[in-house]
Amino acid sequence: MLEVIHLSKKYGKTLAADDIGFTVPDGRIGILLGPNGAGKSTVIKSIAGLLRFKGTIRIQGQDSHTMEAKRSFAYVPELPYMYEALTVREHLEFISRAYGIPLSEEEAASLLRRFELDDKQDKLGSELSKGMMQKVSICCALLVRPKVILLDEPMVGLDPAAIKELKAQILELKDQGATVLISTHMLEMVKELWDVTFVMDKGHILGTYAREALANEDLEDLYFSVTGQDRTREDGRQTWEQ
Ligand code: ATP
C-alpha cells in the first residue's frame, strides 16, 4: 500500500508538486498520467526518497524515510543508471546482496531469459544499449520481490518483446498483492494494466479515476477533457494514434 499525503515539492520558484494526495492499495496498479512537465517524476522521486519534499509518504504503512519502507519498495528510474565496471550478472548479484535477498542460479537465469538478456550477462554496464540498461534496471527491481514498485516511464526505450514481458511481470506482481505505481504520458502503454489513474498537470492532480467507476467512459477522452490538451495533430490525425 502506498499513501501520498499533502506532498509538495519546489525547485527554486517552480512548484512541481502542489499538495498532492493519493493512495494505491495492495494488489492495485496506479497510473500517474500527465503531459511532459506535469510533475510525475517529481512525485515518483519523492516517494523513492531521492528528493526533499513537504508532506508525508507511507509505504506499507511506514514513513518513507524508514528502513522498513526502503526495504519494501523497488524503483525503476526514467533514465537507467548502470555501474560501468559491473557486468549484467554482477548487477543482479550486487542488488541481491544489498537487499539481503538470496538469488538462486535458476531465478537469475529465468529473469535474464525473460528479458532476453541471457546472452548479455557478461557485458559491462558501459557496453549496454539504452534499452538493455532499462531491462537490467527492471530485472534488479523485480529480484527484490517488492511490496511496492515504482516505475517511471518504464516502457520508453523497450522493444515490443520487453514491453510484453514487463506488462506480464507487472500483472504477476499485482496478483501477488503488490502495489504498483507507473508514471507515463503514454496511455496506450498502460490501458490494459491500470486500476486507478491520477491525471496530473502543472503539479496538480486534476482527477482520480477508478477503472470500475468509469463504466463505458473512455479514459483517453477524460484525459483530454481534463487536461485541455488538443488531441489533433497538425496532419489531422489524433495524438494517440500509433
Ligand atoms: P516528463 O513526462 O517530461 O518526464 P514529468 O511529468 O515527469 O515530465 P517533472 O520532471 O516532475 O515532470 O517536472 C515537473 C516540473 O519541475 C517541470 O516544470 C520541470 O521543469 C521542473 N523540474 C523538474 N526537475 C527539476 C530540477 N531538477 N530543477 C528545476 N526544475 C525541475
mmCIF file of C-alpha atoms in Angstrom, residues 2 22-25 27-33 44 149-151 170 174 178-184 190 193-198 209:
data_model
loop_
_atom_site.group_PDB
_atom_site.id
_atom_site.type_symbol
_atom_site.label_atom_id
_atom_site.label_comp_id
_atom_site.label_asym_id
_atom_site.label_seq_id
_atom_site.Cartn_x
_atom_site.Cartn_y
_atom_site.Cartn_z
ATOM 1 C CA LEU A 2 1.238 3.443 -0.930
ATOM 2 C CA PHE A 22 -3.439 9.750 -3.402
ATOM 3 C CA THR A 23 -3.472 6.151 -2.254
ATOM 4 C CA VAL A 24 -2.777 2.942 -4.146
ATOM 5 C CA PRO A 25 -3.939 -0.121 -2.165
ATOM 6 C CA GLY A 27 -2.852 -5.538 -5.356
ATOM 7 C CA ARG A 28 -3.657 -2.410 -7.383
ATOM 8 C CA ILE A 29 -1.948 -0.683 -10.285
ATOM 9 C CA GLY A 30 -1.985 3.109 -10.115
ATOM 10 C CA ILE A 31 -1.038 5.307 -13.047
ATOM 11 C CA LEU A 32 0.283 8.847 -12.817
ATOM 12 C CA LEU A 33 -0.738 10.193 -16.194
ATOM 13 C CA ILE A 44 7.905 9.268 -8.005
ATOM 14 C CA ILE A 149 7.135 -0.937 -7.130
ATOM 15 C CA LEU A 150 7.578 2.496 -8.718
ATOM 16 C CA LEU A 151 8.161 2.623 -12.454
ATOM 17 C CA ILE A 170 3.548 -6.178 -13.523
ATOM 18 C CA LYS A 174 -0.354 -7.338 -8.785
ATOM 19 C CA ALA A 178 1.977 -5.846 -4.605
ATOM 20 C CA THR A 179 1.235 -2.155 -5.122
ATOM 21 C CA VAL A 180 2.328 -0.754 -8.461
ATOM 22 C CA LEU A 181 2.723 2.915 -9.424
ATOM 23 C CA ILE A 182 3.597 3.718 -13.032
ATOM 24 C CA SER A 183 4.232 7.201 -14.350
ATOM 25 C CA THR A 184 3.637 7.746 -18.031
ATOM 26 C CA VAL A 190 -0.941 1.051 -19.755
ATOM 27 C CA LEU A 193 -2.952 -2.593 -16.758
ATOM 28 C CA TRP A 194 -4.485 0.224 -14.793
ATOM 29 C CA ASP A 195 -6.873 0.065 -11.827
ATOM 30 C CA VAL A 196 -6.753 3.724 -10.836
ATOM 31 C CA THR A 197 -5.415 6.698 -12.773
ATOM 32 C CA PHE A 198 -4.349 10.055 -11.384
ATOM 33 C CA TYR A 209 -10.428 7.730 -11.947
#
